[in-house]
PDB file of C-alpha atoms in Angstrom:
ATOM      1  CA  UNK D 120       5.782 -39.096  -8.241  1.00 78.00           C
ATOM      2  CA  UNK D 121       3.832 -38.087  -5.051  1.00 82.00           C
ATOM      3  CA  UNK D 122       2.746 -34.937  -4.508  1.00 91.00           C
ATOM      4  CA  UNK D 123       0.908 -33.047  -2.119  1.00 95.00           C
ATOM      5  CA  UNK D 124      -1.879 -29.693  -2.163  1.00 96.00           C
ATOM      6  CA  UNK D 125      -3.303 -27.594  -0.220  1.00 97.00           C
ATOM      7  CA  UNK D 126      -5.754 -24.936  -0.248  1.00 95.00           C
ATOM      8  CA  UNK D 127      -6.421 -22.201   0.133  1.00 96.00           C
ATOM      9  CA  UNK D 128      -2.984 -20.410   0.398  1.00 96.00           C
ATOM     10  CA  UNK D 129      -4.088 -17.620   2.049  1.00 96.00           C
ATOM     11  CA  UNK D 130      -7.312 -17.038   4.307  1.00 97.00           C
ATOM     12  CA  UNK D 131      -8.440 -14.325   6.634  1.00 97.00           C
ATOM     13  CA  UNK D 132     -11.651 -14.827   8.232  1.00 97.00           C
ATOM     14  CA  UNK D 133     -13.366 -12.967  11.181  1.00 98.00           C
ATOM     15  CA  UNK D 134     -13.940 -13.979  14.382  1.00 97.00           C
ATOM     16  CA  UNK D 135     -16.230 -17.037  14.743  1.00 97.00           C
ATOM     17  CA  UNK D 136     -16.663 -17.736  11.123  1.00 97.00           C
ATOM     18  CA  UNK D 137     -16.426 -21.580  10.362  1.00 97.00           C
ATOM     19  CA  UNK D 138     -13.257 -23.390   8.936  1.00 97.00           C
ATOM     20  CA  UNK D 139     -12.061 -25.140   6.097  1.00 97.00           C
ATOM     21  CA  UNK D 140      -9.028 -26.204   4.731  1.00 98.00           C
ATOM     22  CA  UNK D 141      -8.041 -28.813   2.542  1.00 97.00           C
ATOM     23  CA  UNK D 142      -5.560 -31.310   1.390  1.00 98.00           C
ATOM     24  CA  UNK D 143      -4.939 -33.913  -0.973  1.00 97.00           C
ATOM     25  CA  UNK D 144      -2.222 -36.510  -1.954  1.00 96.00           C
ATOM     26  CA  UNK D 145      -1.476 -37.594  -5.284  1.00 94.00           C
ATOM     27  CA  UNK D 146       0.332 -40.702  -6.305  1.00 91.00           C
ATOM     28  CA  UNK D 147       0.422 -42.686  -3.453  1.00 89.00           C
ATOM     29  CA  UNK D 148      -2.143 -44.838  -1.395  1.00 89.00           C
ATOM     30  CA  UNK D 149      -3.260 -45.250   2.096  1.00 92.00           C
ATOM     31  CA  UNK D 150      -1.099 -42.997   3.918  1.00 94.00           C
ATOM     32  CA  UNK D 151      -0.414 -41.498   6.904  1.00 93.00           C
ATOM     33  CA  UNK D 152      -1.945 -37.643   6.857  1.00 96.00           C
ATOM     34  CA  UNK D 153      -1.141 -34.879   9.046  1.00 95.00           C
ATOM     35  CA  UNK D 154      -2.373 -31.497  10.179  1.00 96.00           C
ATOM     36  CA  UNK D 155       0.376 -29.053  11.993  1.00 95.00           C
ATOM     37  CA  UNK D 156       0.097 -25.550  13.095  1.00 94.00           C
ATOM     38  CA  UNK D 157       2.939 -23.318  12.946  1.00 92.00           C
ATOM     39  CA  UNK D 158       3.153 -19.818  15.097  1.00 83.00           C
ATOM     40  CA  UNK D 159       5.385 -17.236  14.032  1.00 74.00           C
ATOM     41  CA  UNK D 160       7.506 -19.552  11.640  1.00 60.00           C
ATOM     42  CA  UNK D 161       8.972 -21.636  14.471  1.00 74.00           C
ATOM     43  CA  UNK D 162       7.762 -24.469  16.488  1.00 84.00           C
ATOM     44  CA  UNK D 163       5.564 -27.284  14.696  1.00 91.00           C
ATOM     45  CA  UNK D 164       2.575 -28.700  16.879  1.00 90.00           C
ATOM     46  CA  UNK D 165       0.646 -31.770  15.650  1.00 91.00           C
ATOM     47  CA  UNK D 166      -3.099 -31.274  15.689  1.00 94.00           C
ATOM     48  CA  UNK D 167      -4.131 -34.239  13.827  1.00 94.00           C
ATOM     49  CA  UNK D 168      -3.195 -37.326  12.117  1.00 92.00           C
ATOM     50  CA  UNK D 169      -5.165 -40.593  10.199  1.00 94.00           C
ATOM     51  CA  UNK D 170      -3.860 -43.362   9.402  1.00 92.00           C
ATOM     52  CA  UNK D 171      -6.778 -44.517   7.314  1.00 93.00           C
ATOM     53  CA  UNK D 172     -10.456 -43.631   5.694  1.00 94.00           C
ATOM     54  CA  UNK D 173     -12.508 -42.081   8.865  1.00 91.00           C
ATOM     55  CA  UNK D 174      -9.740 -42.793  11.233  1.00 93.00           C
ATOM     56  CA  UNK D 175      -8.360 -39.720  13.322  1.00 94.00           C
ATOM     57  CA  UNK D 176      -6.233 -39.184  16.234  1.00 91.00           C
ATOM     58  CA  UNK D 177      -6.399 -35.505  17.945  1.00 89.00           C
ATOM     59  CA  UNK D 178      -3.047 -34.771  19.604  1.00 84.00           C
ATOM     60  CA  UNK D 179      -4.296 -30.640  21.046  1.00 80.00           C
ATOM     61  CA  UNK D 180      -7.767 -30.248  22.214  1.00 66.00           C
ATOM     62  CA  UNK D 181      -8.956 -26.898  20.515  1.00 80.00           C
ATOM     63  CA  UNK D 182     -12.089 -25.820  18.953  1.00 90.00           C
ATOM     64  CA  UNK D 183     -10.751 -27.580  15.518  1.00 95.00           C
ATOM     65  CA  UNK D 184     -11.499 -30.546  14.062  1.00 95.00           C
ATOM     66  CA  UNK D 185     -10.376 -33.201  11.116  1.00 96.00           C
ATOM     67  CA  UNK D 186     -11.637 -35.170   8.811  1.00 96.00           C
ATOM     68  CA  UNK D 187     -10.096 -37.582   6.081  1.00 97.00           C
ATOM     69  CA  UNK D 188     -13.381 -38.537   3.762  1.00 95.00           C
ATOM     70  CA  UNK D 189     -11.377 -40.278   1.251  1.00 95.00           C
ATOM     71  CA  UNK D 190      -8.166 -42.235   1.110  1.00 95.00           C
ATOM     72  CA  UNK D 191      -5.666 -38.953  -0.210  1.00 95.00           C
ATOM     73  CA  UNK D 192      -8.284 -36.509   1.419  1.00 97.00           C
ATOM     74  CA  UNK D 193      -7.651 -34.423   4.627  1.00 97.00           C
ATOM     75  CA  UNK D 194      -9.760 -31.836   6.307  1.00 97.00           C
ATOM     76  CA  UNK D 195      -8.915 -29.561   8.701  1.00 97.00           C
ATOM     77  CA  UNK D 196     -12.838 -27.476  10.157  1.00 97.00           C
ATOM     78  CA  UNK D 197     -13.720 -25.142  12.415  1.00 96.00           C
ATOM     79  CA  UNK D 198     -17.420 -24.297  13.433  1.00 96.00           C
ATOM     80  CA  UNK D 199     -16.250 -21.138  15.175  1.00 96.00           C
ATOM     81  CA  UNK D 200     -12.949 -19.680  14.254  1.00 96.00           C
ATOM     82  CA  UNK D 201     -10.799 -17.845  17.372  1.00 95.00           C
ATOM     83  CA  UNK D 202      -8.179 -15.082  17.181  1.00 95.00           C
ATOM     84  CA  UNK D 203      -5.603 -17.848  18.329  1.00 92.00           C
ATOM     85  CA  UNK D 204      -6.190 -20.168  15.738  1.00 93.00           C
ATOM     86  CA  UNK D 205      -4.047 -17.421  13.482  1.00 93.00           C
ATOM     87  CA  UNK D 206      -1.463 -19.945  11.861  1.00 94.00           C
ATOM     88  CA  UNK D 207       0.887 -21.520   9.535  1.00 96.00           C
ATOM     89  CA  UNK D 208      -1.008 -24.599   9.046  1.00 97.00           C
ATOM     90  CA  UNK D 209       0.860 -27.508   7.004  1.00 97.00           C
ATOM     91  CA  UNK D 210      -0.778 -30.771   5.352  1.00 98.00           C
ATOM     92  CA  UNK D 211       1.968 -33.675   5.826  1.00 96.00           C
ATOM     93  CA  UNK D 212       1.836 -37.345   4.569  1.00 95.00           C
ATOM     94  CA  UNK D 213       4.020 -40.739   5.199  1.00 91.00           C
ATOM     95  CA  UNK D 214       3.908 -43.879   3.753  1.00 85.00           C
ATOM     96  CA  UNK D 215       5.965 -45.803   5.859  1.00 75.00           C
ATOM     97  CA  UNK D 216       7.586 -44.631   9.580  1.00 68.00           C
ATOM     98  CA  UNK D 217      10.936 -43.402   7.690  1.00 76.00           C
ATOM     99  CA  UNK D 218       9.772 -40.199   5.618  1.00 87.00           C
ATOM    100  CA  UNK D 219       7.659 -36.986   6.067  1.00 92.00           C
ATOM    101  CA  UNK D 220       6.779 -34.864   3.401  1.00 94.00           C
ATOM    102  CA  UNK D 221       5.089 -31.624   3.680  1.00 96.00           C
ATOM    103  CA  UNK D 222       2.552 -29.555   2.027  1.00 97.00           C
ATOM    104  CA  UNK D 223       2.927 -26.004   1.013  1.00 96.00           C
ATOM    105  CA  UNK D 224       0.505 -24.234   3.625  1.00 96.00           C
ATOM    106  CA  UNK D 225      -2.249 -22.373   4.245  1.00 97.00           C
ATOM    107  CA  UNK D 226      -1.927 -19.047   5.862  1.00 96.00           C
ATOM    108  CA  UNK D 227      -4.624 -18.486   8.050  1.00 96.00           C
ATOM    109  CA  UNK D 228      -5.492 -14.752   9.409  1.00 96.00           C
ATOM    110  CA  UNK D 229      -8.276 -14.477  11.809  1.00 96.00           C
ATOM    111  CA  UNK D 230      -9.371 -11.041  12.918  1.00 96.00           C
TER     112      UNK D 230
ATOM    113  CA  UNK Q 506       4.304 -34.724  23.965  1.00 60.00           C
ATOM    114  CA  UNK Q 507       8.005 -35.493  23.308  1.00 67.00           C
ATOM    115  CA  UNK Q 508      11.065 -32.601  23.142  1.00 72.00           C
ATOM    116  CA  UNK Q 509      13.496 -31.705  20.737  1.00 89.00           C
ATOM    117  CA  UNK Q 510      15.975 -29.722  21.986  1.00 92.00           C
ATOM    118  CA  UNK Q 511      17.571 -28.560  19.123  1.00 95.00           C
ATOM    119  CA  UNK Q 512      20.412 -25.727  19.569  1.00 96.00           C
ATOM    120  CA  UNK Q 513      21.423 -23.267  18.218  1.00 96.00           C
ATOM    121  CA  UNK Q 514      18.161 -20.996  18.254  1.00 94.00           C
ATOM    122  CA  UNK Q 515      19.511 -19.420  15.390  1.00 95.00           C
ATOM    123  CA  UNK Q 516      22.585 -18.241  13.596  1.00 96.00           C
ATOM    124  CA  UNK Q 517      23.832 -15.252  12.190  1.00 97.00           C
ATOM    125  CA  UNK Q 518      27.386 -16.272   9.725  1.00 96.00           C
ATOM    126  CA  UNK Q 519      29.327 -14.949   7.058  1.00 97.00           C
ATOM    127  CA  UNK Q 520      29.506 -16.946   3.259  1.00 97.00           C
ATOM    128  CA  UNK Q 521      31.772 -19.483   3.177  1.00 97.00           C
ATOM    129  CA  UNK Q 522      31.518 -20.138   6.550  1.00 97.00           C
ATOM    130  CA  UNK Q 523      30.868 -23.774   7.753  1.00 97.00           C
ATOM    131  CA  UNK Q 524      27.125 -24.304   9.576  1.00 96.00           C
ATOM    132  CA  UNK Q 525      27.132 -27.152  12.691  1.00 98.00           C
ATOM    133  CA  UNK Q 526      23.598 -27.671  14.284  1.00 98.00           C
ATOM    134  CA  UNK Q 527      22.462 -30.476  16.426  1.00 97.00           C
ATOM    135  CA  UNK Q 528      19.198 -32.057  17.917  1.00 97.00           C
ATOM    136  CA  UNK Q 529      18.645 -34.238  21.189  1.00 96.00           C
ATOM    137  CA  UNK Q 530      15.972 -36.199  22.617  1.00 93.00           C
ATOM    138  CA  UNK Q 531      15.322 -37.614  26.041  1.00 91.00           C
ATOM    139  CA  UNK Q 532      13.866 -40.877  24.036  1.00 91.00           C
ATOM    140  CA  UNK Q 533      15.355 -43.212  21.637  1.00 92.00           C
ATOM    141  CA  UNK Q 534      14.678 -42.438  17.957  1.00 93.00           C
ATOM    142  CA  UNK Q 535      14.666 -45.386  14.672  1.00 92.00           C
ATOM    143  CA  UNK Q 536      14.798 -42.261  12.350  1.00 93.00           C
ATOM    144  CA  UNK Q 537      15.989 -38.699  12.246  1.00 95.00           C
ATOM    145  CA  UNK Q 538      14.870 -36.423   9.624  1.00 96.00           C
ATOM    146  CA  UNK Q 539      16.239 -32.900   8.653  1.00 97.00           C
ATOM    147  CA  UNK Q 540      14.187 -29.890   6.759  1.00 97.00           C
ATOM    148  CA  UNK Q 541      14.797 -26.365   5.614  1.00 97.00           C
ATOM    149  CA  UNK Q 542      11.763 -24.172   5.682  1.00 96.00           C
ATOM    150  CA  UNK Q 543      12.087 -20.985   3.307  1.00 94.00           C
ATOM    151  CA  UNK Q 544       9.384 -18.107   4.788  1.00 89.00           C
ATOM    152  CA  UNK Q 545       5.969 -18.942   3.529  1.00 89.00           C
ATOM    153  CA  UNK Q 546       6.460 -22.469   2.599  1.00 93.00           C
ATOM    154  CA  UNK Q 547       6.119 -25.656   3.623  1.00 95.00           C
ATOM    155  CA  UNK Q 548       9.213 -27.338   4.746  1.00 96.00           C
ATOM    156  CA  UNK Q 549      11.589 -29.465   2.900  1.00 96.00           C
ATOM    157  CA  UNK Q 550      12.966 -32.450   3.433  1.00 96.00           C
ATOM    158  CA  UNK Q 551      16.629 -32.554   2.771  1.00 97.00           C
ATOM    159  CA  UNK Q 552      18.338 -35.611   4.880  1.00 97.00           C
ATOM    160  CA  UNK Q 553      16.543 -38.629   6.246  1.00 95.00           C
ATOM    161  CA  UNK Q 554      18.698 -41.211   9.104  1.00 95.00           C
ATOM    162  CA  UNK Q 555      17.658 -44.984  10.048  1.00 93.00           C
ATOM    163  CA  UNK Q 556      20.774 -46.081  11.629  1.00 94.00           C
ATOM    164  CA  UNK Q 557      22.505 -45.191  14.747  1.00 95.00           C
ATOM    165  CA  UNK Q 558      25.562 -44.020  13.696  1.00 95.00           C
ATOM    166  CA  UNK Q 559      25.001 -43.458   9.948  1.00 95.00           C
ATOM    167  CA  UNK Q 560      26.134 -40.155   8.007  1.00 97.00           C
ATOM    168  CA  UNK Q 561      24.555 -39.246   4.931  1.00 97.00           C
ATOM    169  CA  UNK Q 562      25.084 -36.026   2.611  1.00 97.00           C
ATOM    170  CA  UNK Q 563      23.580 -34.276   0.296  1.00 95.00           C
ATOM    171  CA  UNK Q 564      25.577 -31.746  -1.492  1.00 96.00           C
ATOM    172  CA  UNK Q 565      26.938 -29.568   0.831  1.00 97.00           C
ATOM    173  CA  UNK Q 566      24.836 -31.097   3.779  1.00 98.00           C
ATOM    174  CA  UNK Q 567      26.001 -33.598   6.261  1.00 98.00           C
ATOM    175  CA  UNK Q 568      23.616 -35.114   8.551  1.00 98.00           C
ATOM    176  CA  UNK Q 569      24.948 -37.786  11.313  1.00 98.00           C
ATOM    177  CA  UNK Q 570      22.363 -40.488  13.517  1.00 97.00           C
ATOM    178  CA  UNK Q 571      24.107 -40.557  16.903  1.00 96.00           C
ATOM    179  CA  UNK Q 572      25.139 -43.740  18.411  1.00 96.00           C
ATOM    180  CA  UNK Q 573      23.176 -43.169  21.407  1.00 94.00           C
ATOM    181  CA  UNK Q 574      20.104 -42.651  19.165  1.00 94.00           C
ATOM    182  CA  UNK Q 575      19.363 -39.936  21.004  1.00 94.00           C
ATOM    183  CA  UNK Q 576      20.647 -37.281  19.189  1.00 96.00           C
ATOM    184  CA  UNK Q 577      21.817 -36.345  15.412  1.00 98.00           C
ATOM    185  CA  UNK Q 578      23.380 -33.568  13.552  1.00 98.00           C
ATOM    186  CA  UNK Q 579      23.346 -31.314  10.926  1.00 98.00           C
ATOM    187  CA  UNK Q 580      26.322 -29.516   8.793  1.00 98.00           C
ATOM    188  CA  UNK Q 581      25.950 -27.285   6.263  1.00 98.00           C
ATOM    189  CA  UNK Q 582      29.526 -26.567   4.456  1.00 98.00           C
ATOM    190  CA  UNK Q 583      30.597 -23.543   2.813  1.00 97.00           C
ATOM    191  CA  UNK Q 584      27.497 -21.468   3.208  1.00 97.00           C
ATOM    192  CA  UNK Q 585      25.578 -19.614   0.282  1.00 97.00           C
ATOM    193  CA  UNK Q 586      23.273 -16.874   0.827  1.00 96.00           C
ATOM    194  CA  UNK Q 587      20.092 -19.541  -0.454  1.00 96.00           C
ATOM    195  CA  UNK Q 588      20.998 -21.572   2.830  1.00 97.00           C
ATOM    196  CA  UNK Q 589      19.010 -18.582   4.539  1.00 97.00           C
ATOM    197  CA  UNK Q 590      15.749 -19.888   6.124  1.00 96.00           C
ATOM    198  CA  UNK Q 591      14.659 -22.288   8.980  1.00 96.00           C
ATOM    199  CA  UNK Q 592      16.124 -26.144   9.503  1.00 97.00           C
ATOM    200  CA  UNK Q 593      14.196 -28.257  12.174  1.00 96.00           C
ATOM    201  CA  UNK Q 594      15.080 -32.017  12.871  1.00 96.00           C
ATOM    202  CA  UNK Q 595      12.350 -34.310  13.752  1.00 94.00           C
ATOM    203  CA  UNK Q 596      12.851 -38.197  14.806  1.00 92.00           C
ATOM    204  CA  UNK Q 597       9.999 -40.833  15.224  1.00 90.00           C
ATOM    205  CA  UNK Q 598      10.304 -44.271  17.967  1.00 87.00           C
ATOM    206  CA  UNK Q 599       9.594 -47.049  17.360  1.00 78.00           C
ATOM    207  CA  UNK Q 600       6.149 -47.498  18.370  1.00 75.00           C
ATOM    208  CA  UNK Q 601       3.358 -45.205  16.263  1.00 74.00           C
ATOM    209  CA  UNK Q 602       3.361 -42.613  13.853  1.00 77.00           C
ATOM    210  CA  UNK Q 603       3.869 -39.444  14.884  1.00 85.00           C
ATOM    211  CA  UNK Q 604       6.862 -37.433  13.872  1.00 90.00           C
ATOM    212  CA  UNK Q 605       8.572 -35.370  16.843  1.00 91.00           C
ATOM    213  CA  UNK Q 606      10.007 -31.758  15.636  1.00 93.00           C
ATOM    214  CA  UNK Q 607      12.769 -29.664  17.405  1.00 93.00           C
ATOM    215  CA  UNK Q 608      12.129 -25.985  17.714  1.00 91.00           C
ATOM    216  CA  UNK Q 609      14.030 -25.078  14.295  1.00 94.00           C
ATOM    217  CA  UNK Q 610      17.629 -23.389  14.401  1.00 96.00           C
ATOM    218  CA  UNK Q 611      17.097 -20.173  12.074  1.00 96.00           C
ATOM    219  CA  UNK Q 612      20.336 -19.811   9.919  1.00 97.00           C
ATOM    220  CA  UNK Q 613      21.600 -16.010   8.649  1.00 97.00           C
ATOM    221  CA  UNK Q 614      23.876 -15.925   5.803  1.00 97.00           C
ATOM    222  CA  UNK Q 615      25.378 -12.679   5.776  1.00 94.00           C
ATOM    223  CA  UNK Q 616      26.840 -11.739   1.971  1.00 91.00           C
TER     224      UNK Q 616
END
């Protein structure tokens, strides 16, 4: 069965530190990866998603960035973290346009 | 980006009571999905729709694709106190991959 990680679970990092967060799919190939950002446990907003190795579409621009290295890989950076990028932030994959299944977070506290 | 409207905001009910939630679009959808989100966690799927019209449960949850595809609906029967958390719809078009999300309905299950 398919399952998908993330990590860390929990980060706090100051001001203009740099970013990153990961996530990987198991048991499944080539498929569609996504990064959301949730505020204040309501309101998903797509940042990123790939459809493929090296292939990524931004949906916000913001000072963050993605990356997907490998087919199950996906990488969510940040050279210079800001107070507003505070967040739920949830790895997501599809295989085909029917399903969605999320990851289970990272909390990310920037002060 | 494309709106969910998805009503209501929240939801404050007593056990036993029946749940009814619902989710337009200005566009036409080919699927409708429905998740609960538990604080702290990544949501989970619990209904997926492909078919204008179609109604599909699971357990106590009812989820209906509306005919106009521009719209669906969510019940939740007999509520527990562990149907406490977040439920967001989402829908996809035709055309690309992203998955739309409504602004969550947050359900209260008051003992």
């Amino acid at each position: 069965s398919q399952t998908i990680h993330q990590w860390p679970a929990t980060l706090v990092q100051p001001v203009g530190s740099p970013l990153s967060l990961e996530c990987t799919v198991e048991g499944t190939s080539n498929p569609n990866l996504y990064w959301y950002r949730q505020a204040a446990g309501r309101g998903l907003q797509l940042l990123f998603y790939s459809v493929g190795i090296g292939q990524i579409s931004s949906e916000v621009p913001q000072n963050l960035s993605a990356s997907r290295p490998q087919d199950r890989q996906f990488i969510l950076s940040s050279k210079k973290l800001l107070l507003s990028d505070s967040g739920f932030y949830l790895c997501a994959w599809s295989v085909t346009q029917e399903t969605q299944y999320f990851g289970p977070g990272t909390r990310l506290l920037v002060l | 980006g494309q709106q969910l409207n998805q009503s209501p905001q929240s939801m404050f009910i007593q056990e036993g009571e029946d749940v009814s939630m619902n989710c337009t679009s200005s566009s036409i959808f080919n699927t409708w999905l429905w998740y609960k989100q538990d604080p702290g966690e990544g949501p989970v799927l619990l209904i997926a729709l492909y078919k204008a019209g179609e109604l599909t449960s699971n357990g106590r949850l009812t989820a209906q694709f509306g005919i106009t595809r521009k719209d669906s609906f969510l019940n939740i029967s007999a509520s527990i106190p562990s149907d406490v958390g977040i439920y967001f719809c989402a829908g996809q078009m035709n055309t690309g991959n992203q998955f739309y999300f409504g602004t969550g309905t947050s359900l209260t299950v008051i003992p």
